[in-house]
Short mmCIF file of C-alpha atoms in Angstrom, two decimals:
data_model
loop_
_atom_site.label_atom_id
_atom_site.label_comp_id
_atom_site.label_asym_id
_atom_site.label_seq_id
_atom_site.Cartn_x
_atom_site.Cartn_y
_atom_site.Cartn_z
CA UNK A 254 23.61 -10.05 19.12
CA UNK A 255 21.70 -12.66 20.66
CA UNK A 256 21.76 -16.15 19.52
CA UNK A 257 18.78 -16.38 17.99
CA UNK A 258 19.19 -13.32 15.88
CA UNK A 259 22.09 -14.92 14.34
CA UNK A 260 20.43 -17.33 12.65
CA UNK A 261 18.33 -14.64 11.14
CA UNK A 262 19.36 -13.41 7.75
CA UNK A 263 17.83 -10.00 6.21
CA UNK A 264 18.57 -9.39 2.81
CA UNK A 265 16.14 -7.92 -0.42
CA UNK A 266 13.24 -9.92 -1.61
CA UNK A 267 13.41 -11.38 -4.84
CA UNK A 268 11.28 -13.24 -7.20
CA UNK A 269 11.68 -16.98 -5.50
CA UNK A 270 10.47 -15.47 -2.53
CA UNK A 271 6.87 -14.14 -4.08
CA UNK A 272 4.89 -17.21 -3.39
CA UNK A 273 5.73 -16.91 0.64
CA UNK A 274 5.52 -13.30 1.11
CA UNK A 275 1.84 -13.83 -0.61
CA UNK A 276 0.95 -16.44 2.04
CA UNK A 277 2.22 -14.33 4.92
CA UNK A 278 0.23 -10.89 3.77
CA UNK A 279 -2.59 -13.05 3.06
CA UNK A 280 -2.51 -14.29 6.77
CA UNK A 281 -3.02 -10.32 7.71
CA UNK A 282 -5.37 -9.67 4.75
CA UNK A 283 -7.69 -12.52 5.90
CA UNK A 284 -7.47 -12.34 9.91
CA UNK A 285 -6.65 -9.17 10.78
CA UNK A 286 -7.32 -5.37 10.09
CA UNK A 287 -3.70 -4.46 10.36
CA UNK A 288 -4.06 -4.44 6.52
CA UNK A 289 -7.49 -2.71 4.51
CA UNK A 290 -7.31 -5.40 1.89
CA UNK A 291 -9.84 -7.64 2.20
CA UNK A 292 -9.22 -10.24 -0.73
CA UNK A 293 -6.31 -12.70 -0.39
CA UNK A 294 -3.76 -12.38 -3.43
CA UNK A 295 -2.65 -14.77 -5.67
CA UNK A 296 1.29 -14.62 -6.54
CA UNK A 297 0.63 -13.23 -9.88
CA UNK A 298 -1.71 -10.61 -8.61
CA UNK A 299 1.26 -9.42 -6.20
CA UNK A 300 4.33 -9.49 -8.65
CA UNK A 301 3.90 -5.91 -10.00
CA UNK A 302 3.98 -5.05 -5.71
CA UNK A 303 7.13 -7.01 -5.48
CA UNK A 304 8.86 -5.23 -8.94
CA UNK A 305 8.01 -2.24 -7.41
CA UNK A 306 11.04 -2.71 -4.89
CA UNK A 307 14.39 -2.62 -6.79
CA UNK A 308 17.29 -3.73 -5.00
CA UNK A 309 18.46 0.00 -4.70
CA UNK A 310 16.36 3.15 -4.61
CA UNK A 311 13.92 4.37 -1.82
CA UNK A 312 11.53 1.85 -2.42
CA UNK A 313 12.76 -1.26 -0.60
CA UNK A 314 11.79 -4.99 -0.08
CA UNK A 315 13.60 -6.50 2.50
CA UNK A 316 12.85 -10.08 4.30
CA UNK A 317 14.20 -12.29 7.13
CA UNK A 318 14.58 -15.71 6.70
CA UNK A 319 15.65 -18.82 8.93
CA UNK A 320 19.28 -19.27 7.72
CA UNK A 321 18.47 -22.89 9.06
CA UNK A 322 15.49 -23.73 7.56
CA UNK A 323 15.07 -20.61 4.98
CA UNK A 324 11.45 -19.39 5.29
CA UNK A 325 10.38 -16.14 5.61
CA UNK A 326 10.21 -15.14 8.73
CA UNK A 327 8.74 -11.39 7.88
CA UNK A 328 9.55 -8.69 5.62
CA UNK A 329 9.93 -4.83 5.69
CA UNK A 330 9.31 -2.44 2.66
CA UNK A 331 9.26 1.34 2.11
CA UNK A 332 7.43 2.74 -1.10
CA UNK A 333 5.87 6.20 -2.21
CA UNK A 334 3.96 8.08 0.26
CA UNK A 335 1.68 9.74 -1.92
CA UNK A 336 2.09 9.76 -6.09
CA UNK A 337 2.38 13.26 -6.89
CA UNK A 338 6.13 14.61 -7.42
CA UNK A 339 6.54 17.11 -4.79
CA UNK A 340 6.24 13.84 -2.34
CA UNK A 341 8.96 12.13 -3.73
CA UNK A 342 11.28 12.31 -0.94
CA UNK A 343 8.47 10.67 1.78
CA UNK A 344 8.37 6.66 2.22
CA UNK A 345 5.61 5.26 3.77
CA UNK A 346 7.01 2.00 5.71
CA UNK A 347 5.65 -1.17 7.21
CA UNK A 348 6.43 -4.60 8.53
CA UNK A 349 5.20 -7.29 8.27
CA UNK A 350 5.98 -10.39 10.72
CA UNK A 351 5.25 -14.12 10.64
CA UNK A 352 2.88 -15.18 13.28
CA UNK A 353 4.43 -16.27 15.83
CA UNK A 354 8.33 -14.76 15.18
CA UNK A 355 7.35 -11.23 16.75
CA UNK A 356 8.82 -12.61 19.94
CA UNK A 357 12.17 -12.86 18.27
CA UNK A 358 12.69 -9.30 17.53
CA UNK A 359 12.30 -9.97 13.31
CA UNK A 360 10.63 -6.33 13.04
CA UNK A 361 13.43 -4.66 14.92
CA UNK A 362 15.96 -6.30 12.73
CA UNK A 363 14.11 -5.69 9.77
CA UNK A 364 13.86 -1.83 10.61
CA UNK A 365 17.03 -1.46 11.44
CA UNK A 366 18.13 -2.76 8.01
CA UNK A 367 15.59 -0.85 6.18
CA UNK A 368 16.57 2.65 7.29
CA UNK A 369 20.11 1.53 6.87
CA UNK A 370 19.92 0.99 3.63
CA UNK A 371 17.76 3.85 2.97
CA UNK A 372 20.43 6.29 4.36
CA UNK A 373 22.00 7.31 1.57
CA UNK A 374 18.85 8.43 -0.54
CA UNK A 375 17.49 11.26 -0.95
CA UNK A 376 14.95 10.97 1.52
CA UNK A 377 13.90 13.52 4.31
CA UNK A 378 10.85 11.51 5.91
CA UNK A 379 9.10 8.30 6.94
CA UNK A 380 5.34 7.57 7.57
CA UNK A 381 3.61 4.57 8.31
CA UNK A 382 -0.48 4.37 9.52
CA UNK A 383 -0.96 1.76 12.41
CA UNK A 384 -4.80 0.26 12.36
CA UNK A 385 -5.78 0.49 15.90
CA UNK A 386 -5.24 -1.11 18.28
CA UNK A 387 -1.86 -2.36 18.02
CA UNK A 388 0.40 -2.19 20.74
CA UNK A 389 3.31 -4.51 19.29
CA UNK A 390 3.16 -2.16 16.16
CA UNK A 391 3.13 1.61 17.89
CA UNK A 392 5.54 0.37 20.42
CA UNK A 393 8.01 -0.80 17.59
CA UNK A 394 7.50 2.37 15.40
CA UNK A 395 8.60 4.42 18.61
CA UNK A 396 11.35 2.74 19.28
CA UNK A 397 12.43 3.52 15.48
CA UNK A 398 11.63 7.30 16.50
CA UNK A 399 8.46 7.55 14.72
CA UNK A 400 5.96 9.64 16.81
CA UNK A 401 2.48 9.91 16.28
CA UNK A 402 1.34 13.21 14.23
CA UNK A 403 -2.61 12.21 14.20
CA UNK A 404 -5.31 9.60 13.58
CA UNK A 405 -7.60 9.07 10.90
CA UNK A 406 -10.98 7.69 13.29
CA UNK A 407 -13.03 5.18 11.62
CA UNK A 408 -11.36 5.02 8.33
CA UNK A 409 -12.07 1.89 7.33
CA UNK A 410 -14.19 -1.18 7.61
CA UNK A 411 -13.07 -4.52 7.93
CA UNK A 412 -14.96 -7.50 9.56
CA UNK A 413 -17.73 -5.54 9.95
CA UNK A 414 -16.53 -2.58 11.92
CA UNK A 415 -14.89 0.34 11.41
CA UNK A 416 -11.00 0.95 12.33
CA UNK A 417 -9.05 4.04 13.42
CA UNK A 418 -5.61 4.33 11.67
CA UNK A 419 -2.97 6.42 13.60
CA UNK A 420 -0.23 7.90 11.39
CA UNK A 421 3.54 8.10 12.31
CA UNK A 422 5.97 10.38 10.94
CA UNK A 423 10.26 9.75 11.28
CA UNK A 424 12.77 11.96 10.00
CA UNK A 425 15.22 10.31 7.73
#
């Protein structure tokens, strides 16, 4: 493991942690079109998200922080794919990194924790929808053994343009 990458710890998210996983999703919701929101959250308006993602279960909240300093350096989470019943056993999945600790491999170790503890559910896929482009994003999907299955073209608009979103499928 390299050095850096020990002074990484992943471990679930938890309520102390709501007020800086808001500020990092609001970072993506108000710069880039990696996420369709377009309002920034307030804490409150993202605790029912962050309940949604017991400690156990399929739907999972996971987060690196600096064991030095303690912020969050990024966070992973799967959740339903779709609400009907018959989808039940389909995440969707995401990441979501700090600008600027991509370089440090925090989505890899992230993933790999995820689908770790996801293992023993009763789980038999995993999607996740990539607004292109994104390199960093496709790239780290594949590496997970995701492979692309289609793309949505001009599904949304954000910042005045409209974005393709490519979807990923992994078997669990």
């Amino acid at each position: 493991m390299p050095a850096e990458h020990a002074k990484v710890q992943v471990r679930p998210g938890e309520e102390g942690d709501l007020t800086a996983l808001t500020d990092l999703y609001n970072h993506y919701v108000r710069e880039t079109a990696v996420t369709f929101d377009t309002s920034p959250f307030t804490p409150d308006g993202r605790r029912p998200w962050l309940l949604s993602h017991p400690v156990d279960g399929p739907y999972r909240l996971l987060v690196a922080t600096d064991a030095g300093a303690g912020g969050i350096l990024g966070y992973a989470t799967s959740g339903p794919f779709r609400p009907k019943p018959a989808y039940a056993t389909s995440v969707e999945t995401t990441v979501y990194v700090a600008p600027g600790a991509g370089r440090r491999g925090i989505g890899t170790l992230l993933y790999t924790a995820l689908f770790e503890a996801l293992k023993g559910e009763d789980l038999h896929r995993a999607y996740a929808g990539i607004a292109q482009p994104n390199d960093a994003s496709t790239r780290l999907h594949e590496c997970f053994g995701f492979r692309h299955v289609g793309t949505y073209r001009e599904v949304g608009r954000k910042f005045g343009r409209w974005w393709d979103v490519a979807w990923y499928e992994k078997e669990l």
